[in-house]
Coordinates of C-alpha atoms and ligand atoms in Angstrom, one line a residue:
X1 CA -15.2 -41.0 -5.7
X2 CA -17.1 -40.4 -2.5
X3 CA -17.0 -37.8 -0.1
X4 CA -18.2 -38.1 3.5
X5 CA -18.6 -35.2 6.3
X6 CA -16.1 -34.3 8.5
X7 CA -18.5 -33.7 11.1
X8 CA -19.6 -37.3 10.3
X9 CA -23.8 -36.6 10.2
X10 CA -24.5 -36.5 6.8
X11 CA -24.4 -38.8 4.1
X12 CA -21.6 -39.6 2.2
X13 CA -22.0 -38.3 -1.3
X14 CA -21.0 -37.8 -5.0
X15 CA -18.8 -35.2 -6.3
X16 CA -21.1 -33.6 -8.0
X17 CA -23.3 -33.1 -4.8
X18 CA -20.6 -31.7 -3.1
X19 CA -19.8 -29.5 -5.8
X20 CA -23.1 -28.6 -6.0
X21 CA -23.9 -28.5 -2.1
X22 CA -20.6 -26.7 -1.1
X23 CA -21.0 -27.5 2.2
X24 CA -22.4 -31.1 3.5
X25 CA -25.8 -30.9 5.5
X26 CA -24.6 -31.3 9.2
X27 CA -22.4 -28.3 8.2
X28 CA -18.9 -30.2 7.7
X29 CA -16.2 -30.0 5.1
X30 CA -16.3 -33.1 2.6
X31 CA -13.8 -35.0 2.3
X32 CA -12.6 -37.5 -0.1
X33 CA -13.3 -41.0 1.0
X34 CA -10.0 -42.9 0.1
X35 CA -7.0 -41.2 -1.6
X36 CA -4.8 -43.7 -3.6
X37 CA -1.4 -42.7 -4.5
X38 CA -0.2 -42.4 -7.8
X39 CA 2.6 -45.2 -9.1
X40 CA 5.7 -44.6 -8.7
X41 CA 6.3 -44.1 -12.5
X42 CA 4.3 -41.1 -12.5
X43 CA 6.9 -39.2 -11.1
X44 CA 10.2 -40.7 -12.4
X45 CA 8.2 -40.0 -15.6
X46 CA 7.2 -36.3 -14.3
X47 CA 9.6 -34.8 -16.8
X48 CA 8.2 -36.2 -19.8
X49 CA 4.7 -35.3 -18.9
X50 CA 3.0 -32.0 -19.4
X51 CA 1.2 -29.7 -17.0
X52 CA -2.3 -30.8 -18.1
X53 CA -1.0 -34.6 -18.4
X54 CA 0.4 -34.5 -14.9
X55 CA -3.2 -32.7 -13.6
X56 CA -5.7 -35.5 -15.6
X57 CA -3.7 -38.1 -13.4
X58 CA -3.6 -36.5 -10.2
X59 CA -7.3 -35.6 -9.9
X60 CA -9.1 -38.1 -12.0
X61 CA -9.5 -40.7 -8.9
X62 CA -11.6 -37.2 -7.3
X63 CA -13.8 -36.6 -9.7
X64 CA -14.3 -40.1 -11.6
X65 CA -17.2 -41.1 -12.6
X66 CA -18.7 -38.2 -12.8
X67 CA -16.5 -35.9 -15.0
X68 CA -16.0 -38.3 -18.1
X69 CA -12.1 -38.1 -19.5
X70 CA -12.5 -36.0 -22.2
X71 CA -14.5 -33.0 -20.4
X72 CA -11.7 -33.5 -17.8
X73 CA -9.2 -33.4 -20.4
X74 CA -10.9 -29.9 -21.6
X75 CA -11.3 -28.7 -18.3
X76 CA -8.3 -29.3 -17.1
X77 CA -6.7 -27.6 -20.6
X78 CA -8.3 -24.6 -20.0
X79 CA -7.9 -24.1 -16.5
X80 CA -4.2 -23.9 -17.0
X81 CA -4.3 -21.5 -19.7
X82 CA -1.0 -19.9 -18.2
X83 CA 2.9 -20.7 -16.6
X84 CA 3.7 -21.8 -13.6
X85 CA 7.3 -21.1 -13.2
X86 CA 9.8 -21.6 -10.2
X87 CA 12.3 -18.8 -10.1
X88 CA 15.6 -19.5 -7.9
X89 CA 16.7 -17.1 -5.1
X90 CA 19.7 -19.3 -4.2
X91 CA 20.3 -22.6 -3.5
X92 CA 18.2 -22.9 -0.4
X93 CA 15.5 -20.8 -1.9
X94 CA 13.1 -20.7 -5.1
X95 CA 9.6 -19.3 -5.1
X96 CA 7.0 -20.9 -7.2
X97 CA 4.5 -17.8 -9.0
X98 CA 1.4 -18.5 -8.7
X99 CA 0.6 -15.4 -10.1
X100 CA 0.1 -15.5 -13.9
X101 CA -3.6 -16.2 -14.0
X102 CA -6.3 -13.7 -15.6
X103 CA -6.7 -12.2 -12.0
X104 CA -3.2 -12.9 -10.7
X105 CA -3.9 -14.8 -7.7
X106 CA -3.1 -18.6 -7.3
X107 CA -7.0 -18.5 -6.8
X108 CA -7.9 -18.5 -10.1
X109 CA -6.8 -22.4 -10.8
X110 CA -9.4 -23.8 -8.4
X111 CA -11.7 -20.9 -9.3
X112 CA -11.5 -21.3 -13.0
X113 CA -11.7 -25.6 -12.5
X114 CA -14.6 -25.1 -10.1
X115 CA -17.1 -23.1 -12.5
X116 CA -16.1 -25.2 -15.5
X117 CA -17.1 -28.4 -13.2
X118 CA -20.3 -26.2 -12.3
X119 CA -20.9 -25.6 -16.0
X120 CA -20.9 -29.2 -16.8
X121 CA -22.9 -30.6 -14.0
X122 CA -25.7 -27.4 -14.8
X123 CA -25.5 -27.5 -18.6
X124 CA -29.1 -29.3 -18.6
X125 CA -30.3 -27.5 -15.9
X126 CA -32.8 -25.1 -16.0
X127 CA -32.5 -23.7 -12.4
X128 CA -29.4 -21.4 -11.9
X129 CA -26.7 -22.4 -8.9
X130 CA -26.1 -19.5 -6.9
X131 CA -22.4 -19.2 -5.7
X132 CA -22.1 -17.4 -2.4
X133 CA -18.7 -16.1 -1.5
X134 CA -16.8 -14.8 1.1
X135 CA -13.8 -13.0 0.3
X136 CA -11.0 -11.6 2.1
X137 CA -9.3 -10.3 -1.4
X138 CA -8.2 -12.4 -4.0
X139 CA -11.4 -15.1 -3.9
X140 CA -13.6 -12.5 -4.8
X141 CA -12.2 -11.5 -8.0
X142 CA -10.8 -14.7 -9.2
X143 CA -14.2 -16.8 -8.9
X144 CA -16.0 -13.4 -10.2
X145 CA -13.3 -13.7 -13.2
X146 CA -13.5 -17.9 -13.1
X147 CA -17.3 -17.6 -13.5
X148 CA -18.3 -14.6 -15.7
X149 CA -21.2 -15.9 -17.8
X150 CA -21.0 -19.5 -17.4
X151 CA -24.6 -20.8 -18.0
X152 CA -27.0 -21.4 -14.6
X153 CA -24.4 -19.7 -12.5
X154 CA -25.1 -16.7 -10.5
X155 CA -22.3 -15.9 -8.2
X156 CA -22.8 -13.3 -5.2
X157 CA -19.8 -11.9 -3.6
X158 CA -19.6 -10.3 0.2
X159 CA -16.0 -8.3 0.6
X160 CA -15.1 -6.6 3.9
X161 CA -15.3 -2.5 2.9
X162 CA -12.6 -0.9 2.6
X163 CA -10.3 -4.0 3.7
X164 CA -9.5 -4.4 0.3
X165 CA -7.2 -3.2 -2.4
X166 CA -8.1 -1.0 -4.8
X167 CA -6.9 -3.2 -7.5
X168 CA -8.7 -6.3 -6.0
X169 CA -11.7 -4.4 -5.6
X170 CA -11.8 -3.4 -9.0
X171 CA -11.5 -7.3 -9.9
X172 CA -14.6 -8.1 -8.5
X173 CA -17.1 -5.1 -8.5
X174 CA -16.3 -4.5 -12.4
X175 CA -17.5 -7.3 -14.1
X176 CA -21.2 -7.3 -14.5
X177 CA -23.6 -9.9 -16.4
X178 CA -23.8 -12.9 -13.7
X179 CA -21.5 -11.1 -11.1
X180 CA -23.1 -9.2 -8.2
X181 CA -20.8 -7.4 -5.6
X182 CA -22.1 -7.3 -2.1
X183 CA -20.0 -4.5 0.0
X184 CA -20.1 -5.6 3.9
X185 CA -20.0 -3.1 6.2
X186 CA -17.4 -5.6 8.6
X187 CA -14.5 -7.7 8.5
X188 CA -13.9 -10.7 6.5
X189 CA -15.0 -12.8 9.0
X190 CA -18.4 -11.2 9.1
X191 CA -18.7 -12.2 5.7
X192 CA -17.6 -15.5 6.3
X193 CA -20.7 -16.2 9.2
X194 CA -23.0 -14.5 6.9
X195 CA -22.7 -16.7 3.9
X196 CA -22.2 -19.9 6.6
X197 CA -25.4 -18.7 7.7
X198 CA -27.0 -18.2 4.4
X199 CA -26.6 -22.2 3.8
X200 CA -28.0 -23.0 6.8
X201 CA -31.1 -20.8 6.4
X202 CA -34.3 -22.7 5.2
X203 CA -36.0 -19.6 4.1
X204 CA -33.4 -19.4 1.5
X205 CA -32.5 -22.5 1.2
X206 CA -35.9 -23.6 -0.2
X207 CA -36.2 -21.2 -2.6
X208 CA -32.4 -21.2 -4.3
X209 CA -29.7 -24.1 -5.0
X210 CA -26.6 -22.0 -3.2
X211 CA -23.5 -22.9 -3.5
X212 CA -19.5 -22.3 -2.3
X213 CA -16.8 -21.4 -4.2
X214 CA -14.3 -20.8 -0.8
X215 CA -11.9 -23.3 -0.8
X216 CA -14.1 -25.2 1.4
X217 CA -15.7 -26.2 -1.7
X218 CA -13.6 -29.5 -3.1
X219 CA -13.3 -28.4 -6.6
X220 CA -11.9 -24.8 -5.2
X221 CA -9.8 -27.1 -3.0
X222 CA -7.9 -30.2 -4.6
X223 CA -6.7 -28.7 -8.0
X224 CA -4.3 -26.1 -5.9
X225 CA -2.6 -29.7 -5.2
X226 CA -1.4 -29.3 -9.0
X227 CA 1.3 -26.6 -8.0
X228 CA 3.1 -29.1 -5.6
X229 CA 3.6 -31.3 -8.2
X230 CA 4.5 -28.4 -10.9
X231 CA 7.4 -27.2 -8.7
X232 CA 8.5 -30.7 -8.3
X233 CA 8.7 -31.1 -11.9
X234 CA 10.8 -28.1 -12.4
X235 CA 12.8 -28.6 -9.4
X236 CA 13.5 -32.6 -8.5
X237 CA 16.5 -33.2 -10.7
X238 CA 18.6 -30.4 -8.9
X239 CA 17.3 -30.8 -5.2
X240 CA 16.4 -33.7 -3.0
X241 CA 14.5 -32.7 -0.3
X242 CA 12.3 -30.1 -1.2
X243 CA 10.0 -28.0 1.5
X244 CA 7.3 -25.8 1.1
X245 CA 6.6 -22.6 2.8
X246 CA 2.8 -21.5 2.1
X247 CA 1.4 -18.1 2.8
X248 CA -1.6 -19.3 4.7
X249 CA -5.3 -17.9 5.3
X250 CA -8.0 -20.2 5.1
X251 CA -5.2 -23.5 5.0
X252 CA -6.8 -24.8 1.6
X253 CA -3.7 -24.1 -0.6
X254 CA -1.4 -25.7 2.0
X255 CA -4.0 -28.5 2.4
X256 CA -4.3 -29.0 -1.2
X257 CA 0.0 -29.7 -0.9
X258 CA -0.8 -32.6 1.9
X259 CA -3.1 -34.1 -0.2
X260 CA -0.5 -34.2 -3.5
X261 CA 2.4 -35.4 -0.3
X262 CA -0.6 -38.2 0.2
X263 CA -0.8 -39.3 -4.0
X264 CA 3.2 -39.9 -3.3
X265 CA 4.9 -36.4 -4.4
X266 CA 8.3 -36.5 -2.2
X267 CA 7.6 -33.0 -0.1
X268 CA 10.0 -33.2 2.9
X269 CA 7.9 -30.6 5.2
X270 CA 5.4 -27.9 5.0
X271 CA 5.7 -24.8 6.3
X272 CA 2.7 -22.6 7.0
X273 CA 3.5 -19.0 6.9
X274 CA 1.1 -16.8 8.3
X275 CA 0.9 -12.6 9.7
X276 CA -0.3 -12.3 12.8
X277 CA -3.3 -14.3 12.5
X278 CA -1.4 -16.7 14.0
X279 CA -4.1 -19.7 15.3
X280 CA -1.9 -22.7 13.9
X281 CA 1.6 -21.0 14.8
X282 CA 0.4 -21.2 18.3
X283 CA -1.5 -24.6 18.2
X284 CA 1.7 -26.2 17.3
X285 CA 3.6 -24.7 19.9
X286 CA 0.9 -25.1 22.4
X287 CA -1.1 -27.6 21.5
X288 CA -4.4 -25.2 21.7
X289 CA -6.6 -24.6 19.3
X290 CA -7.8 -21.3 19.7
X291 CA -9.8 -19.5 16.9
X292 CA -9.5 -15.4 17.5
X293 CA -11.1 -12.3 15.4
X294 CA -9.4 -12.0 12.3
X295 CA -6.4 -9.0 12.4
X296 CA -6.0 -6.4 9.5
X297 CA -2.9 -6.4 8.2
X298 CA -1.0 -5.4 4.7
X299 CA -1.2 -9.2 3.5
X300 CA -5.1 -9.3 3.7
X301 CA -5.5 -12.7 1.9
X302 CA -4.7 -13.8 5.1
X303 CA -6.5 -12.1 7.5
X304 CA -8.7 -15.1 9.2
X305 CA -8.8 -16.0 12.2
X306 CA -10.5 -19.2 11.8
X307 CA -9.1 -21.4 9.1
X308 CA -12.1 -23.3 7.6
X309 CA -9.5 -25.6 6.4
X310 CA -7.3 -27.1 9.3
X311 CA -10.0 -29.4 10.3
X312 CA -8.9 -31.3 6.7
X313 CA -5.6 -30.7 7.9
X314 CA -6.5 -33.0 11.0
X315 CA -7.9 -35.4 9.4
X316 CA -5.3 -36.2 7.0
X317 CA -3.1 -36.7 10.1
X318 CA -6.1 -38.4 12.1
X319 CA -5.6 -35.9 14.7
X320 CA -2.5 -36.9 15.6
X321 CA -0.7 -33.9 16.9
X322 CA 3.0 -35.7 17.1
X323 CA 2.9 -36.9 13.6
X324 CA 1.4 -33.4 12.1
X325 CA 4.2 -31.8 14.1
X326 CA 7.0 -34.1 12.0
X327 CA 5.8 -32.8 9.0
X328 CA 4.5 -29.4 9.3
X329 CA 6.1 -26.3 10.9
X330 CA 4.4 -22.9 11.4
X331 CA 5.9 -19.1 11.7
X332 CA 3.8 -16.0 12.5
X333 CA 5.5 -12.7 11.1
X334 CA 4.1 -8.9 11.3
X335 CA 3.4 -6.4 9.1
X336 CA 6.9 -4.8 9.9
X337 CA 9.2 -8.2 9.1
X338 CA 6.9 -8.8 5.9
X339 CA 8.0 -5.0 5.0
X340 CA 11.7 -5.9 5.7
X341 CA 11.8 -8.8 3.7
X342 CA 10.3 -7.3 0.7
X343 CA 12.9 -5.2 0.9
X344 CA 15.4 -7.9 1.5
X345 CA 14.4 -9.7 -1.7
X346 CA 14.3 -6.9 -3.8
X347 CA 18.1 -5.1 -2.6
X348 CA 19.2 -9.0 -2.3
X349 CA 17.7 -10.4 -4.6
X350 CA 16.3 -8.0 -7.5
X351 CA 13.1 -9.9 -6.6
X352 CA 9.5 -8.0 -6.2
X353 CA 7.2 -9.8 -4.1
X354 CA 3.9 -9.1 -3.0
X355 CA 3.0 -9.4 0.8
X356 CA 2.0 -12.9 0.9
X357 CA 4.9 -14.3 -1.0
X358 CA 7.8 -12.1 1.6
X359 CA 5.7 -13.8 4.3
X360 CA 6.2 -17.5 2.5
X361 CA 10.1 -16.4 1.8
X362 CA 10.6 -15.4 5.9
X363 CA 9.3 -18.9 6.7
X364 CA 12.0 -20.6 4.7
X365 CA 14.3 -18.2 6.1
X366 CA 13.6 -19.4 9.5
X367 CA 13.2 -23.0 8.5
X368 CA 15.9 -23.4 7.2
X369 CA 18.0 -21.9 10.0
X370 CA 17.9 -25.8 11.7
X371 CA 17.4 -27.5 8.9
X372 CA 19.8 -26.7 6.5
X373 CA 20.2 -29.5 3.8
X374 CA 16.8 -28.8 1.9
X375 CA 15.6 -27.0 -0.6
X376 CA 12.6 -24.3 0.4
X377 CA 10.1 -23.2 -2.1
X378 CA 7.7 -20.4 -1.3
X379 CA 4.6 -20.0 -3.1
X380 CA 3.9 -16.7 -4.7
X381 CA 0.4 -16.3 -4.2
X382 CA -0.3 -12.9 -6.1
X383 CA 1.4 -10.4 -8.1
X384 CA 3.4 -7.4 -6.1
X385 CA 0.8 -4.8 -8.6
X386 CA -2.1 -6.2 -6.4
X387 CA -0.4 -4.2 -3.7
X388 CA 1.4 -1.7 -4.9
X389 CA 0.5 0.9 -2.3
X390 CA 2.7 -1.2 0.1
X391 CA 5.2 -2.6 -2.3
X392 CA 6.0 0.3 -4.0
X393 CA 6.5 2.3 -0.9
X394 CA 8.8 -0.2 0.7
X395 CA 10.8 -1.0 -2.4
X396 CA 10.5 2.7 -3.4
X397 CA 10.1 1.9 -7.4
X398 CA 7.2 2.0 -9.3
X399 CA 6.0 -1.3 -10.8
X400 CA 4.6 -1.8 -13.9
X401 CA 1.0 -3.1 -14.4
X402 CA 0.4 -5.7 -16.0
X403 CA -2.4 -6.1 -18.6
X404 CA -4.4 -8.1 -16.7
X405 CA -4.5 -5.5 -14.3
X406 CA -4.5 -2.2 -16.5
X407 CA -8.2 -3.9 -18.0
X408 CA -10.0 -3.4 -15.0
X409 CA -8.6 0.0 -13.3
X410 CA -10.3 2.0 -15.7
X411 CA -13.4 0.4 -15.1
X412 CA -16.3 1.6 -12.7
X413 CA -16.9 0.1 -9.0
X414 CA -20.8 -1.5 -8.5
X415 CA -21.1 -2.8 -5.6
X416 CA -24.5 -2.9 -3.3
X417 CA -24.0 -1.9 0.5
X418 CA -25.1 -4.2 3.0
X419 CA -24.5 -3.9 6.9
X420 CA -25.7 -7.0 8.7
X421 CA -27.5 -11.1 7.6
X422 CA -31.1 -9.4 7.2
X423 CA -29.5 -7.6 4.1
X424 CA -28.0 -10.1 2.7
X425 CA -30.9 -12.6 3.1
X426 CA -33.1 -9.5 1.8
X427 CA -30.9 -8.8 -1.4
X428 CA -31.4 -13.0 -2.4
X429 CA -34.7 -13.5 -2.0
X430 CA -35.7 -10.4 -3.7
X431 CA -32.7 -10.8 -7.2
Ligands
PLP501 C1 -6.1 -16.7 -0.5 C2 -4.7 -16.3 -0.4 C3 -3.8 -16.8 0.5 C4 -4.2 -17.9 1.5 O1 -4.6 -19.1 0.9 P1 -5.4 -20.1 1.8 O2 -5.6 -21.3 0.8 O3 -6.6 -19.5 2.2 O4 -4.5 -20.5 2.9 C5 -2.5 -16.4 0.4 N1 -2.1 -15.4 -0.4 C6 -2.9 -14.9 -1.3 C7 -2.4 -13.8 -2.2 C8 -4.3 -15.3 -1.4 O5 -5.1 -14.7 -2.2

């Protein structure tokens, strides 16, 4: 498979390259050349595959030639070390957890496919890859977790100070060996321009092969269309129509859904579910696209304020804002309703969500309020520990850690301050 630019200046190229390259040269996303849907069998035969079966046949047409079957096979195996499981609300409402990774974000399937693609591509490599990230919580400690000490892989990480939870701090400042925490004195979008600048900058880029591992990276992006079809599996024989509603940031996990609704997989609608960084909740209402300084608020995963995603989003709809509109609604909540409805699911429901996932549960809520014969799934993109200070004080009970999260409290923070691009720039050149 080829991918071409979506600015449309650059070559097209292999996957490999734009694993490698992150980012194509005229600064656009790649973007898969053709996508060709899947037979029909392969989903009236969904039931009688498994996860990693259903995976190898939704992604080999991205990655083929390059990733021969069997490494895919073993790739694939042991990214999905762990359940995916849909629990029901009610009829109208399941939520799919997305949670039961080492880190216990949905991040860590594309994280944990990404670096074992890296791995292959680098294992006769002598010159490390340097993975630059941006994180606005989760990224950070699920591609730190994804990537810890895979061969010829460095992997920097800038977080926004302080705009972080403890928990997801800990994930990514903790780890050590190829893992190097970079503490931005900023926001999340801050960190965002410095590492877009980083690939941009010669002075870097001649000395160092960097790399992304945002979802604007395609083997971050396209295996988060794995959980569409996972739900679907668990869910088709009792429900129809089935919608989505995804807690959106940076639009590559919803993206990732459009592209498994493009290989066939019967979604109805997507919903994208966002706080009140609310750019594409007021581009489909207005037709506007207006990109604004990220917000803080208490589901931090989503705090941007320029999705580096939508512009895949376009083009899977070739900018066609009536047909996008058919099939994709968007609702804008703040911190205030997301704090009611984790209530709401736990008195209702006995259910304990984390921020993101209340936010995905309101937009079915109010989906479904004129659309009433579907079925609404909302992804759960993180386990309610990851916030606790919020959860806990809403649903006023403690919640138990899990393992995966009692490992890493005890551990100690590194983490090297740096304030503006020269210190970032300064810290690569000189590791
Ligand atoms: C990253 C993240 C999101 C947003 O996902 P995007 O693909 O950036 O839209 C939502 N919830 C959680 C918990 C996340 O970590």
């Amino acid at each position: 498979m080829n991918y071409y630019s979506l600015n449309r200046k650059a070559p097209d190229t292999t996957f490999t390259n734009a694993v490698i390259k992150g980012l194509a040269p005229d600064r656009g996303l790649y973007f898969p050349e053709t996508i060709t849907p899947l037979p029909t069998s392969f989903f009236e035969d969904i039931d009688h595959k498994s996860y990693s079966e259903i995976a190898f046949e939704a992604i080999q047409q991205f990655v083929n030639p390059e990733i021969p079957e069997s490494v895919l096979k073993t790739i694939i195996k042991e990214t999905l070390s762990f359940d995916f499981p849909v629990v029901k609300l009610n009829d109208h409402i399941s939520t799919l957890e997305l949670f039961h990774g080492p880190t216990m974000a949905f991040k860590d399937v594309g994280a944990r496919f990404m670096a074992r693609c890296l791995g292959y591509f680098n294992q006769n490599n002598d010159n490390d890859v340097t993975v630059l990230v941006a994180t606005s919580g989760d990224t950070g400690g699920a591609v730190a977790n994804g990537f810890l000490g895979v061969k010829g892989v460095k992997v920097v990480i800038l977080y926004p100070s302080g705009k972080v939870s403890d928990i997801q701090e800990k994930q990514l400042t903790t780890l050590g060996q190829n893992i190097t925490a970079l503490e931005v004195d900023g926001v999340f979008d801050d960190c965002q321009d410095m590492v877009k600048k980083a690939f941009l900058d010669e002075s870097i880029t001649s000395k160092m092969q960097l790399t992304s591992a945002n979802s604007i990276n395609v083997a971050r992006w396209l295996p988060q269309l794995f959980y569409f079809m996972f739900a679907y599996k668990q869910l088709h024989q009792q429900h129809d129509d089935i919608v989505f509603s995804i807690p959106s940031g940076n639009f590559g996990n919803i993206c990732a859904g459009m592209i498994a609704q493009q290989l066939g997989l019967p979604v109805k609608h997507f919903i994208a579910s966002n706080n009140a960084n609310n750019v594409v909740t007021e581009y489909l209402k207005t037709e506007n696209y207006t990109p604004k300084p990220s917000v803080q608020t208490i589901s931090n995963a989503m705090d941007v304020g320029n999705p580096s995603n939508f512009i895949r989003i376009q083009e899977i709809y070739k900018n066609n804002f009536g047909q996008l509109k058919t099939n994709l609604s968007s609702f804008s909540y703040t911190d205030g309703e997301t704090k009611a409805a984790l209530l709401e699911l736990y008195e209702q429901y006995n259910y304990v969500a984390d921020p993101h996932g209340a936010i995905g549960y309101l937009g079915c809520k109010d989906y479904l309020k004129t659309n009433e014969n579907v079925h609404c799934v909302f992804l759960e993109t993180a386990h309610p520990t990851k916030f606790l200070d919020v959860v806990e004080d809403v649903i006023h009970t403690t919640v138990d850690l899990p393992p995966q999260i009692q490992s890493v409290m005890g551990k100690n923070k590194v983490a090297k301050q740096i304030s503006n691009y020269e210190g970032l720039k300064a810290f690569l050149l000189n590791a």
